[in-house]
Short mmCIF file of C-alpha atoms and ligand atoms in Angstrom, two decimals:
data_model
loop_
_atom_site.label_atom_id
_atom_site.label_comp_id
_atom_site.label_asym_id
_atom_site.label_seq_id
_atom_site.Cartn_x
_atom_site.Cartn_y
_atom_site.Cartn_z
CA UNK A 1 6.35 8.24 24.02
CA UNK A 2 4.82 10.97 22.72
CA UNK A 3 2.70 11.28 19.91
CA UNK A 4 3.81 13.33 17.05
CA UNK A 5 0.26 13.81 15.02
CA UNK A 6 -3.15 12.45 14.61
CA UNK A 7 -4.81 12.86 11.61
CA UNK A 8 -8.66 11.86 11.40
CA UNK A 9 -10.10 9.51 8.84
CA UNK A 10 -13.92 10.99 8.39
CA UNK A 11 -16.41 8.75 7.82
CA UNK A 12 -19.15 9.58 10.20
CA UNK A 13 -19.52 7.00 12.54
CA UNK A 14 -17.03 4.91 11.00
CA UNK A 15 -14.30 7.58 11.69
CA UNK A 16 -10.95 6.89 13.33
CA UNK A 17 -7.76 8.33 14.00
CA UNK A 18 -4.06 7.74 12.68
CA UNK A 19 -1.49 8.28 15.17
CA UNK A 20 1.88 9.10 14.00
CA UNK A 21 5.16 9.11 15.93
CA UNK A 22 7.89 7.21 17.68
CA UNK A 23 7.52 4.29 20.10
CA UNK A 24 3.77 4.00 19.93
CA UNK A 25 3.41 0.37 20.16
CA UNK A 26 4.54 0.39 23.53
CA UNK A 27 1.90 2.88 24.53
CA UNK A 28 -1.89 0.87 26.14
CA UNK A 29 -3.01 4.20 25.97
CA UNK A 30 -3.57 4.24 22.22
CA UNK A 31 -4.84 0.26 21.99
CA UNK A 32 -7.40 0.61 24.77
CA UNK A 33 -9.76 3.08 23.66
CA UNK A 34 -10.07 0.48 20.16
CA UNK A 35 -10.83 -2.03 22.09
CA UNK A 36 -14.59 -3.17 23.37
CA UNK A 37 -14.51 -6.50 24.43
CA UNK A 38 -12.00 -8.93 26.48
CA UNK A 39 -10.32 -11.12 23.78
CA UNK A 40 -7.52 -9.63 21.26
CA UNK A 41 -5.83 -12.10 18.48
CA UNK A 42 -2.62 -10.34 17.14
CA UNK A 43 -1.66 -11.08 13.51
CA UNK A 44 1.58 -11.05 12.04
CA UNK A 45 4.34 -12.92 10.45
CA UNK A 46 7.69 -15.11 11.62
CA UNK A 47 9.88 -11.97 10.39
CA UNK A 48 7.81 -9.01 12.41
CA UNK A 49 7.05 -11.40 15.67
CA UNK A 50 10.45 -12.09 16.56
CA UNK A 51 10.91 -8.01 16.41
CA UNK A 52 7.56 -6.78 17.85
CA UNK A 53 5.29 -8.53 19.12
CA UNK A 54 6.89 -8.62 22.66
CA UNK A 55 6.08 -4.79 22.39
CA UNK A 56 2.91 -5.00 21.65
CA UNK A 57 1.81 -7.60 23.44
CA UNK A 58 3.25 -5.22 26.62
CA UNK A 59 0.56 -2.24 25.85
CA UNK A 60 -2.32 -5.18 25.93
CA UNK A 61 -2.00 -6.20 29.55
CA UNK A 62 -5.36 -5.75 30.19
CA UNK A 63 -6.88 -7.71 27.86
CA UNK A 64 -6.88 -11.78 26.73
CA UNK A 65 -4.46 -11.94 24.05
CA UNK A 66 -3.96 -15.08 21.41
CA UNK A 67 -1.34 -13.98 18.56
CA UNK A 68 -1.11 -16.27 14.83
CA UNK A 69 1.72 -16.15 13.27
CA UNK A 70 1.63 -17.01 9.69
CA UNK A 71 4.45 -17.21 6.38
CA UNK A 72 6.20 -14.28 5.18
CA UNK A 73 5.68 -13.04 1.94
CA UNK A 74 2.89 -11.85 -0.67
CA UNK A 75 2.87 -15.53 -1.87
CA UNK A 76 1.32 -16.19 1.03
CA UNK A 77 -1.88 -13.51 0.70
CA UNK A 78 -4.34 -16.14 -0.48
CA UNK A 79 -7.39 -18.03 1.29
CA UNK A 80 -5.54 -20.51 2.14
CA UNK A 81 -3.14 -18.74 4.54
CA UNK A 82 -6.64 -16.72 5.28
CA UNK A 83 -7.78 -19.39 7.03
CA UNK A 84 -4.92 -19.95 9.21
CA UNK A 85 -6.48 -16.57 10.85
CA UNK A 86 -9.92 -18.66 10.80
CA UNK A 87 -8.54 -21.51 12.52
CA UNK A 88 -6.42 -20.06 15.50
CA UNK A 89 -9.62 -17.71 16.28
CA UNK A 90 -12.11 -21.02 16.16
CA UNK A 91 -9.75 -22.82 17.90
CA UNK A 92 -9.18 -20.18 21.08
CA UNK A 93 -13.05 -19.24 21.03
CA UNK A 94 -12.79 -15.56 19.57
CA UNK A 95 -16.40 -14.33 19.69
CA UNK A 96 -18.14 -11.75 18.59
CA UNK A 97 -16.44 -8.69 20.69
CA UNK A 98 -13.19 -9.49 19.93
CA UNK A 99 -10.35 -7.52 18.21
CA UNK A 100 -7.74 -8.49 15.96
CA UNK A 101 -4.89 -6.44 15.17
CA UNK A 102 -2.92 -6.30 12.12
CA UNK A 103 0.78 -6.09 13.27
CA UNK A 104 2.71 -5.86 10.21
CA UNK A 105 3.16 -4.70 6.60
CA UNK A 106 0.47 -4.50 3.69
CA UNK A 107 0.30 -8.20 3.35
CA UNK A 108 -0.28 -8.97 7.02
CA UNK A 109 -2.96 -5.63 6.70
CA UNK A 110 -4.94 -6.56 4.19
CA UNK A 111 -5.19 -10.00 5.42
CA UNK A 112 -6.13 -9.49 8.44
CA UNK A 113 -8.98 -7.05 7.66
CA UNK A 114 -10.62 -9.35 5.49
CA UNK A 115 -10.62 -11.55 8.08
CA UNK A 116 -11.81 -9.22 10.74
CA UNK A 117 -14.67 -8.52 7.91
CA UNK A 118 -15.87 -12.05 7.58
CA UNK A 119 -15.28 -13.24 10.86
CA UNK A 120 -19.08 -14.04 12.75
CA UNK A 121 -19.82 -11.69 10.03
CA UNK A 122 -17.58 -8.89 10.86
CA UNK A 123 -15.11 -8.04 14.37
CA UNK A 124 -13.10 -4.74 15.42
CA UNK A 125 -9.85 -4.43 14.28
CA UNK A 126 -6.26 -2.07 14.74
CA UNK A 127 -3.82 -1.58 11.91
CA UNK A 128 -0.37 -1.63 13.52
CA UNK A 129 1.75 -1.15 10.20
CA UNK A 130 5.57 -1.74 10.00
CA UNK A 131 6.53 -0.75 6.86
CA UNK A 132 6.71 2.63 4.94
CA UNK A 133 4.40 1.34 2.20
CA UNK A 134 1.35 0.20 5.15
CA UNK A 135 2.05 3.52 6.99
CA UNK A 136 1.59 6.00 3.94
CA UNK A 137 -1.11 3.55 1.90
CA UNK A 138 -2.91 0.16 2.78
CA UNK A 139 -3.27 0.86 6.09
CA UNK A 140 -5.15 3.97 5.56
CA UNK A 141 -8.94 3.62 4.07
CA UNK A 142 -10.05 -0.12 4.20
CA UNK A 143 -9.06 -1.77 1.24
CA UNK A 144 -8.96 -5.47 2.38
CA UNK A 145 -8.00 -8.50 0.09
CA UNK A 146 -6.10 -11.64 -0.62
CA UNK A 147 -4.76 -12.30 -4.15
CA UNK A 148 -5.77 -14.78 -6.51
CA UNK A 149 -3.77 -16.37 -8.98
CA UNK A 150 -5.57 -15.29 -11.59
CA UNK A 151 -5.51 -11.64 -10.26
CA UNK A 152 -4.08 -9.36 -7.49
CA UNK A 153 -6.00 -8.46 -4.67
CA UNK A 154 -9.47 -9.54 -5.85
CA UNK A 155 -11.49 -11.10 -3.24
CA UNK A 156 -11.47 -8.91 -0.86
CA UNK A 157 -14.16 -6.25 1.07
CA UNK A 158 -13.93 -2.30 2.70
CA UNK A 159 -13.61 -2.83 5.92
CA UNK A 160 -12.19 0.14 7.99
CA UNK A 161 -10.35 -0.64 11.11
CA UNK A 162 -11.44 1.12 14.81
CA UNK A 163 -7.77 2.88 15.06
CA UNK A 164 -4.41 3.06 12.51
CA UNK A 165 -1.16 3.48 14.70
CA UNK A 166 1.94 4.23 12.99
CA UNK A 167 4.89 3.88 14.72
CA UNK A 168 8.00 5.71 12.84
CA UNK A 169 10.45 3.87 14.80
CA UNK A 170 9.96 0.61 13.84
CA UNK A 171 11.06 1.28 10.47
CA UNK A 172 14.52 1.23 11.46
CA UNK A 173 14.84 -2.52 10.87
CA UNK A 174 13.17 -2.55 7.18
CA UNK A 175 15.07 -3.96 4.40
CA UNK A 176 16.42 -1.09 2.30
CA UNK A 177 14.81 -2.02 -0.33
CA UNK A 178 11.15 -2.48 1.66
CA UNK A 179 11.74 0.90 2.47
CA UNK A 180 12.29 1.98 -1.30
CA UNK A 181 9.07 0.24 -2.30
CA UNK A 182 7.43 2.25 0.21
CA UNK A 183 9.01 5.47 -0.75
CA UNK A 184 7.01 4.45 -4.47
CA UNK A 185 3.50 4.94 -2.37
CA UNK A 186 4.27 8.74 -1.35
CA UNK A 187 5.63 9.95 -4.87
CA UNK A 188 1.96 8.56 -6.10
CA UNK A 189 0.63 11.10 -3.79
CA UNK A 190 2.44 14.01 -4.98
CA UNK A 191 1.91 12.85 -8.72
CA UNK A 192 -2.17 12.56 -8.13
CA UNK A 193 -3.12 16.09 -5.52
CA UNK A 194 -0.01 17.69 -4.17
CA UNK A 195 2.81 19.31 -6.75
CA UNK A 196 4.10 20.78 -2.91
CA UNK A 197 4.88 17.53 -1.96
CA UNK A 198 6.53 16.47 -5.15
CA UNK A 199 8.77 19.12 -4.60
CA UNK A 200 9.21 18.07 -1.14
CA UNK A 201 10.07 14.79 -1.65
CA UNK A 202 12.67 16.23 -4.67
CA UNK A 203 14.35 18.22 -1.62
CA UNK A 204 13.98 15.43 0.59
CA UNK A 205 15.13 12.52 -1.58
CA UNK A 206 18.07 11.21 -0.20
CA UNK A 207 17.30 11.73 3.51
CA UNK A 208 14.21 9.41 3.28
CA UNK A 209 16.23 7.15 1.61
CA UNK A 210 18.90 7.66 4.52
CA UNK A 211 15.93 6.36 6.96
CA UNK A 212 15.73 10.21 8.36
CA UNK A 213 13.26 9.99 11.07
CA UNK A 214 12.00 13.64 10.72
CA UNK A 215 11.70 13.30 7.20
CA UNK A 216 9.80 10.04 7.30
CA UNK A 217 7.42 11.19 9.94
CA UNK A 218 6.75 14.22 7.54
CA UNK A 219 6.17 11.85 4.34
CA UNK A 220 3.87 9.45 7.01
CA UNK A 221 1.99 12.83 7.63
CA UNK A 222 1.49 14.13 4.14
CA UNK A 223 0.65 10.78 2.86
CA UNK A 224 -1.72 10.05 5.35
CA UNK A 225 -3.31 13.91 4.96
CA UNK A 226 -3.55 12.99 1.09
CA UNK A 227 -5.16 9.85 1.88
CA UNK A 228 -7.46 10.45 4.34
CA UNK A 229 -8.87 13.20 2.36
CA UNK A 230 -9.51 10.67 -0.69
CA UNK A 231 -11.48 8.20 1.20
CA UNK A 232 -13.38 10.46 3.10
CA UNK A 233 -14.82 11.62 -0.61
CA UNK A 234 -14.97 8.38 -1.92
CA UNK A 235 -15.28 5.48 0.71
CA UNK A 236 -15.62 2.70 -1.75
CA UNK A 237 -14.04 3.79 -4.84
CA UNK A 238 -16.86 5.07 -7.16
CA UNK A 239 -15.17 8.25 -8.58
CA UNK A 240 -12.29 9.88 -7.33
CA UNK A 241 -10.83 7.14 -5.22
CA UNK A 242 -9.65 5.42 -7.90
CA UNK A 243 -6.80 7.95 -8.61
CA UNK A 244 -5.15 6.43 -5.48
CA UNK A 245 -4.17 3.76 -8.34
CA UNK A 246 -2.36 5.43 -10.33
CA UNK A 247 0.67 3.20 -11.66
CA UNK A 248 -1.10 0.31 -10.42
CA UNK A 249 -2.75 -1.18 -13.52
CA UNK A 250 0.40 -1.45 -15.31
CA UNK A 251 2.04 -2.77 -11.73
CA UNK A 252 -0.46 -5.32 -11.19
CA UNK A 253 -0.01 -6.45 -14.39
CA UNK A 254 4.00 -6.42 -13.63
CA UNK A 255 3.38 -8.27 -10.13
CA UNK A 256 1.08 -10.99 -11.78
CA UNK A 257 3.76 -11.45 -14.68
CA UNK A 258 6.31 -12.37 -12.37
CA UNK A 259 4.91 -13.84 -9.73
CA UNK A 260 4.22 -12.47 -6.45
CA UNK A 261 6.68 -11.57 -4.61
CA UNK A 262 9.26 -11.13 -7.37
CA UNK A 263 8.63 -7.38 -8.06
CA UNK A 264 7.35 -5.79 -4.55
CA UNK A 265 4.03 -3.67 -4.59
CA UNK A 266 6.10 -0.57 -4.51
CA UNK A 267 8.69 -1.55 -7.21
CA UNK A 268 6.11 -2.69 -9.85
CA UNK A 269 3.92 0.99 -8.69
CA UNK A 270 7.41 3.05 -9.65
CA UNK A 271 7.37 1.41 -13.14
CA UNK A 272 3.41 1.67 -13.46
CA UNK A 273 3.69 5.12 -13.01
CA UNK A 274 6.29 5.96 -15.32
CA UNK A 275 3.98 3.81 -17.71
CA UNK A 276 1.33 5.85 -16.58
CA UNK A 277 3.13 9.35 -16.91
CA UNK A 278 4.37 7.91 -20.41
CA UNK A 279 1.33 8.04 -21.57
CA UNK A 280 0.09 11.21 -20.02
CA UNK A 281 3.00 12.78 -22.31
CA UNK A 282 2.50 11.55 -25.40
CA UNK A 283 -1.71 13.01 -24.87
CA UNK A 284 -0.28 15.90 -24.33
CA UNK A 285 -0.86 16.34 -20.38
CA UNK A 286 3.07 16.69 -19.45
CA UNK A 287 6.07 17.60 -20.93
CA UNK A 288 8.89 14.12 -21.59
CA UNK A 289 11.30 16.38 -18.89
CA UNK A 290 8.48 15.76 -16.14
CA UNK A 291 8.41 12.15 -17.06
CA UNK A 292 12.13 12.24 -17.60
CA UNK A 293 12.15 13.72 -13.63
CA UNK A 294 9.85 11.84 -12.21
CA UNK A 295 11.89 8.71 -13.83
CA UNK A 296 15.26 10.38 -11.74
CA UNK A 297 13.56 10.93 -8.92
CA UNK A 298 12.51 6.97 -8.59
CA UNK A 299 15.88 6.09 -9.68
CA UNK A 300 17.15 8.39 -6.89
CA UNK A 301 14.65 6.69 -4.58
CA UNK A 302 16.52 3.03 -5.66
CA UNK A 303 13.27 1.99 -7.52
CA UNK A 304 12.77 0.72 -11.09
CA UNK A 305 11.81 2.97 -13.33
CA UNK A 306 10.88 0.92 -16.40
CA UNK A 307 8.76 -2.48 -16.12
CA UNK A 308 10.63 -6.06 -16.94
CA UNK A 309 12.15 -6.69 -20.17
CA UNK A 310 10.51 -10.08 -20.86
CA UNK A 311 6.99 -8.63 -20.44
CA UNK A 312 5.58 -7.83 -24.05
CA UNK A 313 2.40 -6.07 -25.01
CA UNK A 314 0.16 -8.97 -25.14
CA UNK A 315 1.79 -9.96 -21.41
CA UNK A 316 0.27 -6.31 -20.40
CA UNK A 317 -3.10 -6.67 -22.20
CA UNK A 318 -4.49 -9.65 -21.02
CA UNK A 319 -2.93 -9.00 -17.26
CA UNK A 320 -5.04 -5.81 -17.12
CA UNK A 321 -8.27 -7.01 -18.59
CA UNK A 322 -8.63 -8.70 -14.90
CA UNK A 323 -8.38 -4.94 -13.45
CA UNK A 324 -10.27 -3.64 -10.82
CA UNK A 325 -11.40 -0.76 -12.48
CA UNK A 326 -12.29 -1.79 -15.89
CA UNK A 327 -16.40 -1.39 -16.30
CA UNK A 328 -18.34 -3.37 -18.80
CA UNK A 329 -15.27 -4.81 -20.50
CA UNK A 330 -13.85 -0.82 -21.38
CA UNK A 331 -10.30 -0.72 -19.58
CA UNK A 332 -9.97 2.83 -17.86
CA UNK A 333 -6.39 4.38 -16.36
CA UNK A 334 -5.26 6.80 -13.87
CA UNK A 335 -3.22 9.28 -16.30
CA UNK A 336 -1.73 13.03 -15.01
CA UNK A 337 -3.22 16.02 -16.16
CA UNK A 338 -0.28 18.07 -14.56
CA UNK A 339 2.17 17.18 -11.86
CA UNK A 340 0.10 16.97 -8.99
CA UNK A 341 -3.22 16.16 -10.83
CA UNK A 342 -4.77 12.67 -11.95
CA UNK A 343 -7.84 11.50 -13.56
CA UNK A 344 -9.61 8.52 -14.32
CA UNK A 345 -10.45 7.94 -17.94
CA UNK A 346 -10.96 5.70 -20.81
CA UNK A 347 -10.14 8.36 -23.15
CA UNK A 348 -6.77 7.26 -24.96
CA UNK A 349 -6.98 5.35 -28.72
CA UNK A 350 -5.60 1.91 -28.04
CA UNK A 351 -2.22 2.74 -30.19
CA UNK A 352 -1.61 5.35 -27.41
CA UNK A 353 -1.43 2.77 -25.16
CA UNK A 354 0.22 0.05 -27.41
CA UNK A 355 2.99 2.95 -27.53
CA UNK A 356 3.83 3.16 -24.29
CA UNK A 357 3.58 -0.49 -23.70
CA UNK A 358 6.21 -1.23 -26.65
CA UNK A 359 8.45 1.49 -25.27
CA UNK A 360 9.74 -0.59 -22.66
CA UNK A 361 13.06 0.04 -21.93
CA UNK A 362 13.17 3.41 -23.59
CA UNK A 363 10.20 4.77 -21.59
CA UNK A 364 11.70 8.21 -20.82
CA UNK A 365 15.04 7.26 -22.30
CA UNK A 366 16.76 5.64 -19.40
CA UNK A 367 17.19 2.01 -19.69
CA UNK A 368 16.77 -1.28 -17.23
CA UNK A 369 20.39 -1.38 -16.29
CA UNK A 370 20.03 2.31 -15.12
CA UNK A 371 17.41 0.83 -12.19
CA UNK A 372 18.12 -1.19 -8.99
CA UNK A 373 16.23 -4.63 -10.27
CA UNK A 374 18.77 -7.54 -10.75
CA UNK A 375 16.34 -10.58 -11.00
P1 NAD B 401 4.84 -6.77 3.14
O1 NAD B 401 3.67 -6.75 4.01
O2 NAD B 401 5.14 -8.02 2.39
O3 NAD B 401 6.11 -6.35 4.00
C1 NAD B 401 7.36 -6.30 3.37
C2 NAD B 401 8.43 -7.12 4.12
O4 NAD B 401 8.87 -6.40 5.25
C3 NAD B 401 7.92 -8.44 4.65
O5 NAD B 401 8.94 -9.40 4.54
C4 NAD B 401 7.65 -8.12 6.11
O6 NAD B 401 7.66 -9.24 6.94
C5 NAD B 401 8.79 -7.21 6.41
N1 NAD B 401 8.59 -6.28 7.50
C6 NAD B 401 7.45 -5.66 7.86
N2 NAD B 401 7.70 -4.76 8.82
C7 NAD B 401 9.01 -4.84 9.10
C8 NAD B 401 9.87 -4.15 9.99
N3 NAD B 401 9.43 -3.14 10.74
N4 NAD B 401 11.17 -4.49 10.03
C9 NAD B 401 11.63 -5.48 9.23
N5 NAD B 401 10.88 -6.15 8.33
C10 NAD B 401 9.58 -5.82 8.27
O7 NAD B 401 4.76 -5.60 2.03
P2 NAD B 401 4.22 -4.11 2.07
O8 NAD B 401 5.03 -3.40 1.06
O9 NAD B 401 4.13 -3.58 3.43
O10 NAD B 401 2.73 -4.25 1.54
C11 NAD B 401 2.46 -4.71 0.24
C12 NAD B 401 1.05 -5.22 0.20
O11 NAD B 401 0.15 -4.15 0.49
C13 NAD B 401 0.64 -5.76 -1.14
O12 NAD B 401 -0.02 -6.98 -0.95
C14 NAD B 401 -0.32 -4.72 -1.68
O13 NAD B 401 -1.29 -5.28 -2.53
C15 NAD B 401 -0.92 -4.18 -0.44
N6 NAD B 401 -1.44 -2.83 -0.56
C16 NAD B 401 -2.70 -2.61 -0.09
C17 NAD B 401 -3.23 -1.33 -0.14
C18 NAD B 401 -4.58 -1.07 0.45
O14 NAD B 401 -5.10 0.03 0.25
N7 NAD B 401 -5.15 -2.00 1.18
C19 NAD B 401 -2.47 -0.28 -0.67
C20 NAD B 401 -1.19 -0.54 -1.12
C21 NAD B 401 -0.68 -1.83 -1.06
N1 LIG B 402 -4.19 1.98 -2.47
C1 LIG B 402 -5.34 2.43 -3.17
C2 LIG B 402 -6.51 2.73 -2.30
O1 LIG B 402 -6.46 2.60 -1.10
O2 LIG B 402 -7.52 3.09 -2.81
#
């Protein structure tokens, strides 16, 4: 029961902790102190109830606890399933004081704090995250969102929760290939701030993959250190933030593509940032072996390493016009100046781009049928 590390998320008064270790979910000791009023709605999904919710529901004994349980899948992150949340806490008199916590992966996170920042115009809530991908990224910092068909994640708000508590050992029953996507979400951080950590993780490879428990607390840790760090510079993304995106534009674009849900988050992030380090070679910022390494080390991680052969440049063009981060029409990239450094910029000619975009299968030399994706 006890905890391994808490890590602090400064934001003045809006600070709160991340707890990291094994069996946490079982512990009241960590819920209570998050909690102000009587009434607690627990979120999550059919495939995480059946496997925690018991637990959790064990450490809230104190408290007046209602639990929805909605769909599996990012299909289901839209307003419509939003409401579902609306409805059960209407429908069991939630007021004002009450908590809702977020028991589940990135889907069930982000949901669920949109929710919590709408609801009687804004409640408490605790991220509980249960897989790799929510314990190293979207549970961290307050990005909240549901997708729209015309665009991933954009109608959403900031909204941080009171307390993040992840719990290492419930990531013993994630799909392999959940816990691959995940894996995608801490090579971003070494890419963008920590070259130490890239080298970690090339040292550390196979036992993450393996479901190592020390060596997935330690990438929980580091991710979370990265993280926290970002955020507490740049709350709402208006500079340096936006380097936590780096793959994404060209993996949104993937995700959209092929409808959500067909790619994972994590899967269509591995490809964006071999796009994205693609292009950071040919301006000159790395050399084709680092993209040629970081393209083994995904592959090594069972990820994708090049996006879907169908998708053509137009496909990637108009997909990330709808981009969070292009400004007054100008789209603008996270690109490497080194391993272990990102920036933000518009600064590429639009063949540099094309480029990369028509190198497809042949980013980095290694081809589609060297990656895990089937469909
Ligand atoms: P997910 O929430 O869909 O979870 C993946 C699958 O694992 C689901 O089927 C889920 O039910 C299942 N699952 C969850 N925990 C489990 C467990 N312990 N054992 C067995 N199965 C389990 O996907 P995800 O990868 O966690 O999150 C992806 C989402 O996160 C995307 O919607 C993405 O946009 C979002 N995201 C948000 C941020 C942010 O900053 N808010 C950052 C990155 C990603
Ligand atoms: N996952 C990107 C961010 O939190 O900013």
């Amino acid at each position: 029961m006890a905890i391994m590390k808490t890590l602090t998320v400064d934001l003045a008064d809006r600070s709160y902790p991340i707890f990291i270790g094994e069996s946490l979910i079982s512990n009241p000791d960590l819920f209570t102190p998050y909690i102000n009023g009587k009434q607690v709605m627990i979120v999550t999904n059919t495939t995480v109830a059946p496997l925690y919710l018991e637990q959790v529901k064990s450490s809230l004994q104190h408290f007046s606890v209602d639990e929805v349980i909605l769909p599996d899948g990012e299909e289901y992150k839209n307003l419509d399933t939003l409401n579902l949340i609306f409805d059960a806490l209407l429908s069991k008199r939630h007021n004002r004081t009450t908590t809702l916590i977020a028991l589940g992966g990135g889907v069930i996170g982000d949901m669920t704090g949109f929710a919590a920042s709408c609801y009687q115009r804004g409640v408490d809530f605790i991220q509980v995250p249960t897989t790799l991908l929510s314990q190293v990224d979207s549970s961290v910092g307050g990005k909240t969102a549901v997708n729209h068909p015309l665009g991933k994640n954009m109608i959403g708000a900031f909204y941080q929760p009171k307390a993040v508590i992840a719990d290492i050992s419930v990531l013993k029953t994630l799909p392999q290939r959940e816990l691959s996507a995940g894996i995608a979400e801490v090579v971003k951080y070494g890419l963008i701030c920590n070259q130490d950590f890239y080298q970690w993780l090339d040292a550390n490879m196979e036992a993450l993959v393996a479901f190592d428990t020390q060596a997935l607390s330690k990438a929980v840790e580091l991710s979370c250190l990265d993280k926290a760090a970002v955020v507490a510079q740049d709350e709402k993304e208006g500079g340096i933030r936006a380097i936590l995106n780096l793959g994404h534009t060209f993996g949104h674009a993937i995700e959209t593509n092929q409808g959500y849900g067909v790619w994972l988050h994590g899967e269509a992030v591995a490809a964006g940032m071999v796009m994205a380090a693609d292009m950071s070679w040919r301006l000159g910022n790395i050399t084709l072996q680092e993209v040629q390494h970081l393209q083994q080390l995904l592959k090594r991680a069972q990820l994708p390493c090049v996006p879907p052969s169908e998708m053509n440049n137009q496909d990637f063009i108009d997909l990330m016009q709808v981009d969070k981060k292009v400004l007054d029409g100008q789209l603008r990239l996270v690109l490497l100046t080194a391993i272990g450094q990102a920036l933000v910029t518009s600064d590429f000619s639009a063949e540099t781009l094309h480029q990369t975009l028509a190198a497809g299968e042949k980013l980095g030399c290694l081809t589609q049928s060297d990656t895990s994706i089937t469909q």
